[in-house]
Amino acid sequence: MAALPALPRRAAPLRGAELQEAAAVAAPDCRGTGLVAKGARGGRVPPITGLLSLAARRGRGPERRSPFPSPLLPPRGMKLTKAQYDEIAQFLGHVQPTRQSLRKLKEKFPSQSQSTLLSIFSQEYQKQIKRTHAKHHTAEAIETYYQRYLNGVVKNAAAPVLLELANEVDFAPSLMARIVLERFLQEKEQAIPSKTLINSMLRDPSQIPDGVLANQVYQCTVNDCCYGPLVDCIKHAIGHEHEVLLREMLLEKNLSFIAEDQLRAKGYDKTPDFILEVPVAVEGHIIHWIESKASFGDESSHQAYLQDQFWSYWNRFGPGLVIYWYGFIEELDCHRERGILLKDCFPTDIVTLRHSMAQR
């Protein structure tokens, strides 16, 4: 394998107008809104809640009808062999989770779908964070991070102290912001703050009773491309849009279905996105339900889905179809005979009961 290109140890933090531009990239509907709220001590902190609410509107409510095809919803993902996936994962193991690294990834694998690479990029980073999560949450580490933050802002309150600290120790900026914010509130209130309060302040840093820390938290949230409330909201909105897209495709095919919200209203706890009232055949396999996944299907996530969701669906509703819109590892599609079919797009060769009767 060719030598990896040299990359800087840490990404250059965004400042001023660059922060606003980064937020617009993360949530395109926010572009040009000029959302700004006053923080504590006279600081001006862009409210993440404004960005979140606008991003969430991308896929909320029955009136939202995604154009087909939509730029956020690729009509087809990409299947990779295990060897191809391992090569991408190995490359990601040598770079930091920054926008600059993502561009390097696209340059390294130009033949792969950009949406597929982005999904793998995010998932591999989350695995890394889970492996190292514990060491960042020891009492010693928390106190070290907090004191370094205090010392840093004393020297220069405008510098992205928390962001640079997160990059230095290879930890997600949003998670670093959470650690320091919780430690700050614990010292201020002389009590452990609730998760509800922490989450609320991370979503809207203008609630933080310290203008300097509020801006530090905002910088971390905007610069984190894999974690944080802004990323979570965008992922949720994109996932919802894929469900809307799938619903539209089912309607175009005149297939009768029951949606997940209807099933939950009937008392079902674990349900797929859509139950077909009349089963269909796809590539010679009978399908009773369809599940939409707006992600890449790698081995770890697919195995978790099988255990927590897919086999439960199979036990209750029979064989079904899972659509990984951003592709999956080909070797994982090994349960077809047992009743779980994988696709990276909506199937075009659906055989309905009406078609079968017409052929007789």
mmCIF file of C-alpha atoms in Angstrom:
data_model
loop_
_atom_site.group_PDB
_atom_site.id
_atom_site.type_symbol
_atom_site.label_atom_id
_atom_site.label_comp_id
_atom_site.label_asym_id
_atom_site.label_seq_id
_atom_site.Cartn_x
_atom_site.Cartn_y
_atom_site.Cartn_z
ATOM 1 C CA MET A 1 0.000 0.000 0.000
ATOM 2 C CA ALA A 2 1.283 3.465 -0.890
ATOM 3 C CA ALA A 3 2.631 5.632 1.877
ATOM 4 C CA LEU A 4 0.057 7.847 3.523
ATOM 5 C CA PRO A 5 0.304 11.578 2.810
ATOM 6 C CA ALA A 6 1.598 13.724 5.625
ATOM 7 C CA LEU A 7 -1.154 15.539 7.498
ATOM 8 C CA PRO A 8 -0.974 18.294 10.104
ATOM 9 C CA ARG A 9 -1.318 17.114 13.686
ATOM 10 C CA ARG A 10 -4.306 19.335 14.353
ATOM 11 C CA ALA A 11 -6.867 21.117 12.231
ATOM 12 C CA ALA A 12 -6.807 24.879 12.120
ATOM 13 C CA PRO A 13 -9.724 26.109 14.259
ATOM 14 C CA LEU A 14 -12.394 28.236 12.651
ATOM 15 C CA ARG A 15 -12.823 31.822 13.775
ATOM 16 C CA GLY A 16 -15.311 34.634 13.299
ATOM 17 C CA ALA A 17 -17.020 34.523 9.923
ATOM 18 C CA GLU A 18 -15.547 31.074 9.281
ATOM 19 C CA LEU A 19 -17.605 29.733 12.182
ATOM 20 C CA GLN A 20 -20.789 31.092 10.621
ATOM 21 C CA GLU A 21 -19.832 29.572 7.273
ATOM 22 C CA ALA A 22 -19.143 26.209 8.893
ATOM 23 C CA ALA A 23 -22.573 26.280 10.526
ATOM 24 C CA ALA A 24 -24.131 27.027 7.151
ATOM 25 C CA VAL A 25 -22.324 24.044 5.644
ATOM 26 C CA ALA A 26 -23.552 21.806 8.447
ATOM 27 C CA ALA A 27 -27.142 23.044 8.156
ATOM 28 C CA PRO A 28 -27.707 24.588 4.696
ATOM 29 C CA ASP A 29 -31.151 25.911 5.602
ATOM 30 C CA CYS A 30 -29.464 28.266 8.086
ATOM 31 C CA ARG A 31 -27.435 30.068 5.431
ATOM 32 C CA GLY A 32 -27.930 33.806 5.620
ATOM 33 C CA THR A 33 -30.249 33.769 8.634
ATOM 34 C CA GLY A 34 -27.891 35.821 10.816
ATOM 35 C CA LEU A 35 -29.067 34.034 13.929
ATOM 36 C CA VAL A 36 -27.267 35.515 16.935
ATOM 37 C CA ALA A 37 -28.236 35.724 20.602
ATOM 38 C CA LYS A 38 -26.679 37.621 23.475
ATOM 39 C CA GLY A 39 -24.675 35.449 25.836
ATOM 40 C CA ALA A 40 -23.736 36.101 29.431
ATOM 41 C CA ARG A 41 -21.444 39.014 30.190
ATOM 42 C CA GLY A 42 -22.386 40.785 26.992
ATOM 43 C CA GLY A 43 -20.936 38.153 24.652
ATOM 44 C CA ARG A 44 -22.736 37.305 21.438
ATOM 45 C CA VAL A 45 -23.248 33.595 20.999
ATOM 46 C CA PRO A 46 -24.991 32.137 17.928
ATOM 47 C CA PRO A 47 -27.833 30.009 19.306
ATOM 48 C CA ILE A 48 -27.373 26.391 18.272
ATOM 49 C CA THR A 49 -31.089 25.904 18.932
ATOM 50 C CA GLY A 50 -31.878 28.175 15.988
ATOM 51 C CA LEU A 51 -29.642 26.129 13.735
ATOM 52 C CA LEU A 52 -31.098 22.906 15.086
ATOM 53 C CA SER A 53 -34.700 23.922 14.584
ATOM 54 C CA LEU A 54 -34.066 24.979 11.006
ATOM 55 C CA ALA A 55 -32.117 21.826 10.216
ATOM 56 C CA ALA A 56 -34.862 19.696 11.751
ATOM 57 C CA ARG A 57 -37.466 21.265 9.484
ATOM 58 C CA ARG A 58 -35.761 19.622 6.528
ATOM 59 C CA GLY A 59 -37.575 16.410 7.329
ATOM 60 C CA ARG A 60 -40.449 17.131 9.692
ATOM 61 C CA GLY A 61 -44.182 17.070 9.201
ATOM 62 C CA PRO A 62 -46.505 15.528 6.614
ATOM 63 C CA GLU A 63 -46.267 18.600 4.403
ATOM 64 C CA ARG A 64 -42.575 17.960 3.769
ATOM 65 C CA ARG A 65 -42.306 16.234 0.380
ATOM 66 C CA SER A 66 -38.758 15.561 -0.748
ATOM 67 C CA PRO A 67 -38.172 16.113 -4.454
ATOM 68 C CA PHE A 68 -36.995 12.956 -6.184
ATOM 69 C CA PRO A 69 -34.112 12.709 -6.572
ATOM 70 C CA SER A 70 -32.971 15.038 -3.772
ATOM 71 C CA PRO A 71 -29.350 16.195 -3.396
ATOM 72 C CA LEU A 72 -29.401 14.869 0.181
ATOM 73 C CA LEU A 73 -30.918 11.556 -0.853
ATOM 74 C CA PRO A 74 -28.789 9.687 -3.387
ATOM 75 C CA PRO A 75 -30.919 7.255 -5.431
ATOM 76 C CA ARG A 76 -28.255 4.590 -4.991
ATOM 77 C CA GLY A 77 -25.540 3.853 -2.460
ATOM 78 C CA MET A 78 -22.509 1.680 -3.073
ATOM 79 C CA LYS A 79 -21.695 -1.875 -2.112
ATOM 80 C CA LEU A 80 -18.088 -2.537 -1.107
ATOM 81 C CA THR A 81 -16.189 -5.758 -0.659
ATOM 82 C CA LYS A 82 -14.733 -6.411 2.775
ATOM 83 C CA ALA A 83 -11.251 -5.765 1.339
ATOM 84 C CA GLN A 84 -12.309 -2.364 -0.072
ATOM 85 C CA TYR A 85 -13.888 -1.379 3.220
ATOM 86 C CA ASP A 86 -10.821 -2.451 5.219
ATOM 87 C CA GLU A 87 -8.594 -0.298 2.997
ATOM 88 C CA ILE A 88 -10.747 2.761 3.696
ATOM 89 C CA ALA A 89 -10.881 2.007 7.427
ATOM 90 C CA GLN A 90 -7.100 1.571 7.544
ATOM 91 C CA PHE A 91 -6.620 4.971 5.915
ATOM 92 C CA LEU A 92 -8.976 6.600 8.411
ATOM 93 C CA GLY A 93 -6.993 5.103 11.272
ATOM 94 C CA HIS A 94 -4.090 7.388 10.360
ATOM 95 C CA VAL A 95 -5.910 10.722 10.087
ATOM 96 C CA GLN A 96 -7.840 13.028 12.396
ATOM 97 C CA PRO A 97 -11.623 13.443 12.024
ATOM 98 C CA THR A 98 -11.526 16.862 10.355
ATOM 99 C CA ARG A 99 -12.945 18.344 7.170
ATOM 100 C CA GLN A 100 -9.407 18.422 5.797
ATOM 101 C CA SER A 101 -9.088 14.669 6.375
ATOM 102 C CA LEU A 102 -12.423 14.083 4.678
ATOM 103 C CA ARG A 103 -11.114 15.858 1.582
ATOM 104 C CA LYS A 104 -8.009 13.663 1.709
ATOM 105 C CA LEU A 105 -10.273 10.611 1.915
ATOM 106 C CA LYS A 106 -12.170 11.663 -1.203
ATOM 107 C CA GLU A 107 -8.902 12.232 -3.051
ATOM 108 C CA LYS A 108 -7.569 8.825 -1.962
ATOM 109 C CA PHE A 109 -10.694 6.953 -3.103
ATOM 110 C CA PRO A 110 -12.134 8.997 -6.008
ATOM 111 C CA SER A 111 -14.139 6.084 -7.430
ATOM 112 C CA GLN A 112 -16.200 5.665 -4.271
ATOM 113 C CA SER A 113 -19.444 7.503 -3.579
ATOM 114 C CA GLN A 114 -18.843 10.648 -1.518
ATOM 115 C CA SER A 115 -21.903 9.951 0.620
ATOM 116 C CA THR A 116 -20.622 6.429 1.282
ATOM 117 C CA LEU A 117 -17.195 7.735 2.282
ATOM 118 C CA LEU A 118 -18.764 10.335 4.581
ATOM 119 C CA SER A 119 -20.847 7.693 6.348
ATOM 120 C CA ILE A 120 -17.841 5.403 6.821
ATOM 121 C CA PHE A 121 -15.777 8.393 7.981
ATOM 122 C CA SER A 122 -18.314 9.178 10.703
ATOM 123 C CA GLN A 123 -18.800 5.575 11.824
ATOM 124 C CA GLU A 124 -15.087 4.802 12.062
ATOM 125 C CA TYR A 125 -14.517 7.904 14.163
ATOM 126 C CA GLN A 126 -17.326 6.938 16.520
ATOM 127 C CA LYS A 127 -15.679 3.542 17.004
ATOM 128 C CA GLN A 128 -12.416 5.276 17.876
ATOM 129 C CA ILE A 129 -14.138 7.529 20.407
ATOM 130 C CA LYS A 130 -15.833 4.551 22.067
ATOM 131 C CA ARG A 131 -12.476 2.799 22.417
ATOM 132 C CA THR A 132 -10.863 5.801 24.117
ATOM 133 C CA HIS A 133 -13.893 7.245 25.911
ATOM 134 C CA ALA A 134 -13.061 5.927 29.380
ATOM 135 C CA LYS A 135 -9.593 7.460 29.625
ATOM 136 C CA HIS A 136 -10.997 10.954 29.011
ATOM 137 C CA HIS A 137 -13.507 10.603 31.854
ATOM 138 C CA THR A 138 -11.237 9.726 34.745
ATOM 139 C CA ALA A 139 -11.227 12.250 37.599
ATOM 140 C CA GLU A 140 -7.599 13.082 36.830
ATOM 141 C CA ALA A 141 -8.251 13.697 33.124
ATOM 142 C CA ILE A 142 -11.316 15.857 33.793
ATOM 143 C CA GLU A 143 -9.430 18.041 36.263
ATOM 144 C CA THR A 144 -6.474 18.347 33.866
ATOM 145 C CA TYR A 145 -8.715 19.447 30.985
ATOM 146 C CA TYR A 146 -10.562 21.944 33.166
ATOM 147 C CA GLN A 147 -7.395 23.556 34.509
ATOM 148 C CA ARG A 148 -5.899 23.743 31.020
ATOM 149 C CA TYR A 149 -9.084 25.430 29.823
ATOM 150 C CA LEU A 150 -8.949 27.986 32.660
ATOM 151 C CA ASN A 151 -5.277 28.718 32.050
ATOM 152 C CA GLY A 152 -5.850 29.020 28.320
ATOM 153 C CA VAL A 153 -8.703 31.520 28.469
ATOM 154 C CA VAL A 154 -6.824 33.624 31.023
ATOM 155 C CA LYS A 155 -4.059 34.069 28.450
ATOM 156 C CA ASN A 156 -6.431 34.634 25.506
ATOM 157 C CA ALA A 157 -10.192 34.359 25.958
ATOM 158 C CA ALA A 158 -10.795 34.687 22.210
ATOM 159 C CA ALA A 159 -8.572 31.721 21.283
ATOM 160 C CA PRO A 160 -10.289 28.366 20.574
ATOM 161 C CA VAL A 161 -8.844 26.807 23.719
ATOM 162 C CA LEU A 162 -11.274 23.898 24.053
ATOM 163 C CA LEU A 163 -11.176 23.067 20.352
ATOM 164 C CA GLU A 164 -7.386 22.967 20.273
ATOM 165 C CA LEU A 165 -7.314 20.899 23.464
ATOM 166 C CA ALA A 166 -9.721 18.363 21.943
ATOM 167 C CA ASN A 167 -7.601 18.115 18.795
ATOM 168 C CA GLU A 168 -4.438 17.693 20.855
ATOM 169 C CA VAL A 169 -5.756 14.741 22.869
ATOM 170 C CA ASP A 170 -7.667 13.180 19.930
ATOM 171 C CA PHE A 171 -11.116 13.591 21.463
ATOM 172 C CA ALA A 172 -14.349 14.826 19.923
ATOM 173 C CA PRO A 173 -14.666 18.619 20.414
ATOM 174 C CA SER A 174 -18.329 18.393 21.457
ATOM 175 C CA LEU A 175 -17.530 15.746 24.060
ATOM 176 C CA MET A 176 -14.644 17.827 25.369
ATOM 177 C CA ALA A 177 -17.030 20.777 25.660
ATOM 178 C CA ARG A 178 -19.438 18.595 27.647
ATOM 179 C CA ILE A 179 -16.703 17.543 30.100
ATOM 180 C CA VAL A 180 -15.550 21.098 30.783
ATOM 181 C CA LEU A 181 -19.091 22.499 30.936
ATOM 182 C CA GLU A 182 -20.147 19.872 33.475
ATOM 183 C CA ARG A 183 -17.040 20.552 35.573
ATOM 184 C CA PHE A 184 -17.704 24.317 35.413
ATOM 185 C CA LEU A 185 -21.318 23.939 36.535
ATOM 186 C CA GLN A 186 -20.333 21.543 39.291
ATOM 187 C CA GLU A 187 -17.927 24.129 40.684
ATOM 188 C CA LYS A 188 -20.396 26.986 40.298
ATOM 189 C CA GLU A 189 -23.441 25.260 41.768
ATOM 190 C CA GLN A 190 -21.602 22.979 44.201
ATOM 191 C CA ALA A 191 -23.672 20.094 42.865
ATOM 192 C CA ILE A 192 -23.596 17.664 39.941
ATOM 193 C CA PRO A 193 -25.672 19.201 37.110
ATOM 194 C CA SER A 194 -28.405 17.154 35.489
ATOM 195 C CA LYS A 195 -27.998 15.699 32.006
ATOM 196 C CA THR A 196 -31.069 17.668 30.951
ATOM 197 C CA LEU A 197 -29.386 20.943 31.904
ATOM 198 C CA ILE A 198 -26.112 19.980 30.202
ATOM 199 C CA ASN A 199 -27.890 18.964 26.986
ATOM 200 C CA SER A 200 -29.923 22.161 26.970
ATOM 201 C CA MET A 201 -26.820 24.321 27.298
ATOM 202 C CA LEU A 202 -24.980 22.383 24.598
ATOM 203 C CA ARG A 203 -27.920 22.928 22.248
ATOM 204 C CA ASP A 204 -28.095 26.603 23.150
ATOM 205 C CA PRO A 205 -24.756 27.909 24.486
ATOM 206 C CA SER A 206 -26.310 31.330 25.190
ATOM 207 C CA GLN A 207 -27.792 29.692 28.331
ATOM 208 C CA ILE A 208 -24.314 29.119 29.770
ATOM 209 C CA PRO A 209 -23.746 31.670 32.580
ATOM 210 C CA ASP A 210 -20.287 32.562 31.308
ATOM 211 C CA GLY A 211 -19.804 34.292 27.975
ATOM 212 C CA VAL A 212 -16.285 32.994 27.389
ATOM 213 C CA LEU A 213 -17.241 29.369 28.001
ATOM 214 C CA ALA A 214 -20.382 29.819 25.897
ATOM 215 C CA ASN A 215 -18.279 30.819 22.884
ATOM 216 C CA GLN A 216 -15.809 28.004 23.540
ATOM 217 C CA VAL A 217 -18.657 25.472 23.568
ATOM 218 C CA TYR A 218 -20.123 26.941 20.376
ATOM 219 C CA GLN A 219 -16.768 26.661 18.591
ATOM 220 C CA CYS A 220 -16.549 22.988 19.555
ATOM 221 C CA THR A 221 -20.084 22.248 18.395
ATOM 222 C CA VAL A 222 -19.677 23.884 14.989
ATOM 223 C CA ASN A 223 -16.257 22.363 14.338
ATOM 224 C CA ASP A 224 -17.253 18.811 15.306
ATOM 225 C CA CYS A 225 -18.299 16.945 12.162
ATOM 226 C CA CYS A 226 -19.169 13.643 13.890
ATOM 227 C CA TYR A 227 -20.604 14.461 17.338
ATOM 228 C CA GLY A 228 -22.692 17.125 19.051
ATOM 229 C CA PRO A 229 -26.279 18.421 19.013
ATOM 230 C CA LEU A 230 -26.007 20.039 15.585
ATOM 231 C CA VAL A 231 -24.687 16.852 13.985
ATOM 232 C CA ASP A 232 -27.304 14.737 15.778
ATOM 233 C CA CYS A 233 -30.113 16.954 14.530
ATOM 234 C CA ILE A 234 -28.872 16.908 10.944
ATOM 235 C CA LYS A 235 -28.497 13.123 11.015
ATOM 236 C CA HIS A 236 -32.019 12.781 12.384
ATOM 237 C CA ALA A 237 -33.393 15.075 9.672
ATOM 238 C CA ILE A 238 -31.571 13.199 6.899
ATOM 239 C CA GLY A 239 -32.784 9.874 8.284
ATOM 240 C CA HIS A 240 -36.334 11.198 8.245
ATOM 241 C CA GLU A 241 -35.938 12.397 4.668
ATOM 242 C CA HIS A 242 -34.904 8.907 3.599
ATOM 243 C CA GLU A 243 -38.030 7.518 5.223
ATOM 244 C CA VAL A 244 -40.094 10.105 3.354
ATOM 245 C CA LEU A 245 -38.338 9.123 0.127
ATOM 246 C CA LEU A 246 -39.096 5.448 0.761
ATOM 247 C CA ARG A 247 -42.739 6.262 1.476
ATOM 248 C CA GLU A 248 -42.980 8.147 -1.820
ATOM 249 C CA MET A 249 -41.476 5.220 -3.708
ATOM 250 C CA LEU A 250 -43.941 2.796 -2.141
ATOM 251 C CA LEU A 251 -46.810 5.084 -3.103
ATOM 252 C CA GLU A 252 -45.488 5.367 -6.674
ATOM 253 C CA LYS A 253 -45.502 1.562 -6.884
ATOM 254 C CA ASN A 254 -49.089 1.506 -5.522
ATOM 255 C CA LEU A 255 -48.004 -0.718 -2.639
ATOM 256 C CA SER A 256 -50.241 -0.742 0.427
ATOM 257 C CA PHE A 257 -48.330 -0.355 3.688
ATOM 258 C CA ILE A 258 -48.567 0.461 7.392
ATOM 259 C CA ALA A 259 -46.024 2.987 8.653
ATOM 260 C CA GLU A 260 -44.042 2.725 11.901
ATOM 261 C CA ASP A 261 -46.043 5.416 13.709
ATOM 262 C CA GLN A 262 -49.265 3.565 12.933
ATOM 263 C CA LEU A 263 -47.824 0.320 14.260
ATOM 264 C CA ARG A 264 -46.648 1.991 17.469
ATOM 265 C CA ALA A 265 -50.126 3.441 17.933
ATOM 266 C CA LYS A 266 -51.385 -0.149 17.895
ATOM 267 C CA GLY A 267 -49.031 -1.073 20.729
ATOM 268 C CA TYR A 268 -46.042 -2.567 18.903
ATOM 269 C CA ASP A 269 -42.711 -1.683 20.503
ATOM 270 C CA LYS A 270 -40.093 -2.800 17.945
ATOM 271 C CA THR A 271 -41.311 -2.133 14.449
ATOM 272 C CA PRO A 272 -39.734 -1.662 10.996
ATOM 273 C CA ASP A 273 -40.363 1.551 9.086
ATOM 274 C CA PHE A 274 -43.000 -0.011 6.824
ATOM 275 C CA ILE A 275 -45.066 -3.204 6.895
ATOM 276 C CA LEU A 276 -46.417 -4.265 3.500
ATOM 277 C CA GLU A 277 -50.086 -5.192 3.789
ATOM 278 C CA VAL A 278 -49.643 -7.400 0.740
ATOM 279 C CA PRO A 279 -46.204 -9.082 0.510
ATOM 280 C CA VAL A 280 -44.071 -8.659 -2.622
ATOM 281 C CA ALA A 281 -41.143 -10.535 -4.126
ATOM 282 C CA VAL A 282 -37.698 -9.010 -4.633
ATOM 283 C CA GLU A 283 -35.070 -11.041 -6.488
ATOM 284 C CA GLY A 284 -37.039 -14.190 -5.769
ATOM 285 C CA HIS A 285 -37.443 -13.491 -2.035
ATOM 286 C CA ILE A 286 -40.738 -12.710 -0.301
ATOM 287 C CA ILE A 287 -40.755 -9.362 1.509
ATOM 288 C CA HIS A 288 -43.179 -8.448 4.314
ATOM 289 C CA TRP A 289 -41.444 -5.333 5.679
ATOM 290 C CA ILE A 290 -38.889 -2.692 4.708
ATOM 291 C CA GLU A 291 -36.422 -0.882 6.978
ATOM 292 C CA SER A 292 -34.634 2.344 5.911
ATOM 293 C CA LYS A 293 -31.087 3.009 7.155
ATOM 294 C CA ALA A 294 -29.502 6.345 6.184
ATOM 295 C CA SER A 295 -25.996 5.028 6.791
ATOM 296 C CA PHE A 296 -23.372 2.601 5.506
ATOM 297 C CA GLY A 297 -23.789 -0.973 6.672
ATOM 298 C CA ASP A 298 -20.469 -2.027 8.184
ATOM 299 C CA GLU A 299 -19.939 -5.233 10.131
ATOM 300 C CA SER A 300 -20.327 -3.860 13.652
ATOM 301 C CA SER A 301 -23.405 -1.718 12.983
ATOM 302 C CA HIS A 302 -25.103 -4.448 10.937
ATOM 303 C CA GLN A 303 -24.530 -7.083 13.604
ATOM 304 C CA ALA A 304 -25.982 -4.708 16.212
ATOM 305 C CA TYR A 305 -29.017 -4.053 14.015
ATOM 306 C CA LEU A 306 -29.498 -7.797 13.453
ATOM 307 C CA GLN A 307 -29.523 -8.473 17.171
ATOM 308 C CA ASP A 308 -31.558 -5.459 18.290
ATOM 309 C CA GLN A 309 -33.965 -5.010 15.368
ATOM 310 C CA PHE A 310 -33.914 -7.178 12.244
ATOM 311 C CA TRP A 311 -34.330 -10.620 13.813
ATOM 312 C CA SER A 312 -37.116 -9.226 16.020
ATOM 313 C CA TYR A 313 -38.873 -7.972 12.895
ATOM 314 C CA TRP A 314 -38.368 -11.356 11.253
ATOM 315 C CA ASN A 315 -39.859 -13.184 14.256
ATOM 316 C CA ARG A 316 -42.954 -10.959 14.312
ATOM 317 C CA PHE A 317 -43.594 -10.111 10.687
ATOM 318 C CA GLY A 318 -41.662 -12.598 8.549
ATOM 319 C CA PRO A 319 -38.890 -11.962 5.989
ATOM 320 C CA GLY A 320 -38.022 -8.406 5.063
ATOM 321 C CA LEU A 321 -35.780 -5.942 3.237
ATOM 322 C CA VAL A 322 -33.197 -3.526 4.680
ATOM 323 C CA ILE A 323 -32.092 -0.585 2.533
ATOM 324 C CA TYR A 324 -28.693 0.863 3.436
ATOM 325 C CA TRP A 325 -28.914 4.060 1.388
ATOM 326 C CA TYR A 326 -25.151 4.711 1.615
ATOM 327 C CA GLY A 327 -24.126 1.163 0.774
ATOM 328 C CA PHE A 328 -22.908 -1.839 2.741
ATOM 329 C CA ILE A 329 -20.262 -4.564 2.799
ATOM 330 C CA GLU A 330 -21.305 -7.158 0.228
ATOM 331 C CA GLU A 331 -20.387 -10.122 2.407
ATOM 332 C CA LEU A 332 -22.976 -9.055 4.998
ATOM 333 C CA ASP A 333 -25.826 -9.906 2.623
ATOM 334 C CA CYS A 334 -25.681 -13.543 3.706
ATOM 335 C CA HIS A 335 -29.076 -14.050 5.354
ATOM 336 C CA ARG A 336 -31.292 -13.995 2.281
ATOM 337 C CA GLU A 337 -32.334 -17.618 2.624
ATOM 338 C CA ARG A 338 -33.193 -16.996 6.273
ATOM 339 C CA GLY A 339 -35.338 -14.002 5.407
ATOM 340 C CA ILE A 340 -33.326 -10.739 5.545
ATOM 341 C CA LEU A 341 -32.385 -9.118 2.236
ATOM 342 C CA LEU A 342 -29.970 -6.166 1.917
ATOM 343 C CA LYS A 343 -30.083 -3.515 -0.825
ATOM 344 C CA ASP A 344 -28.383 -0.145 -1.361
ATOM 345 C CA CYS A 345 -31.357 1.349 -3.213
ATOM 346 C CA PHE A 346 -35.071 0.878 -3.690
ATOM 347 C CA PRO A 347 -35.551 -2.348 -5.700
ATOM 348 C CA THR A 348 -36.658 -1.917 -9.303
ATOM 349 C CA ASP A 349 -37.722 -5.520 -9.893
ATOM 350 C CA ILE A 350 -40.566 -5.771 -7.394
ATOM 351 C CA VAL A 351 -43.047 -8.523 -8.224
ATOM 352 C CA THR A 352 -46.542 -8.009 -6.815
ATOM 353 C CA LEU A 353 -49.430 -10.392 -6.508
ATOM 354 C CA ARG A 354 -51.146 -8.616 -9.393
ATOM 355 C CA HIS A 355 -48.118 -9.134 -11.631
ATOM 356 C CA SER A 356 -47.914 -12.798 -10.691
ATOM 357 C CA MET A 357 -51.586 -13.396 -11.522
ATOM 358 C CA ALA A 358 -51.282 -11.527 -14.823
ATOM 359 C CA GLN A 359 -48.453 -13.836 -15.904
ATOM 360 C CA ARG A 360 -50.556 -16.964 -15.408
#
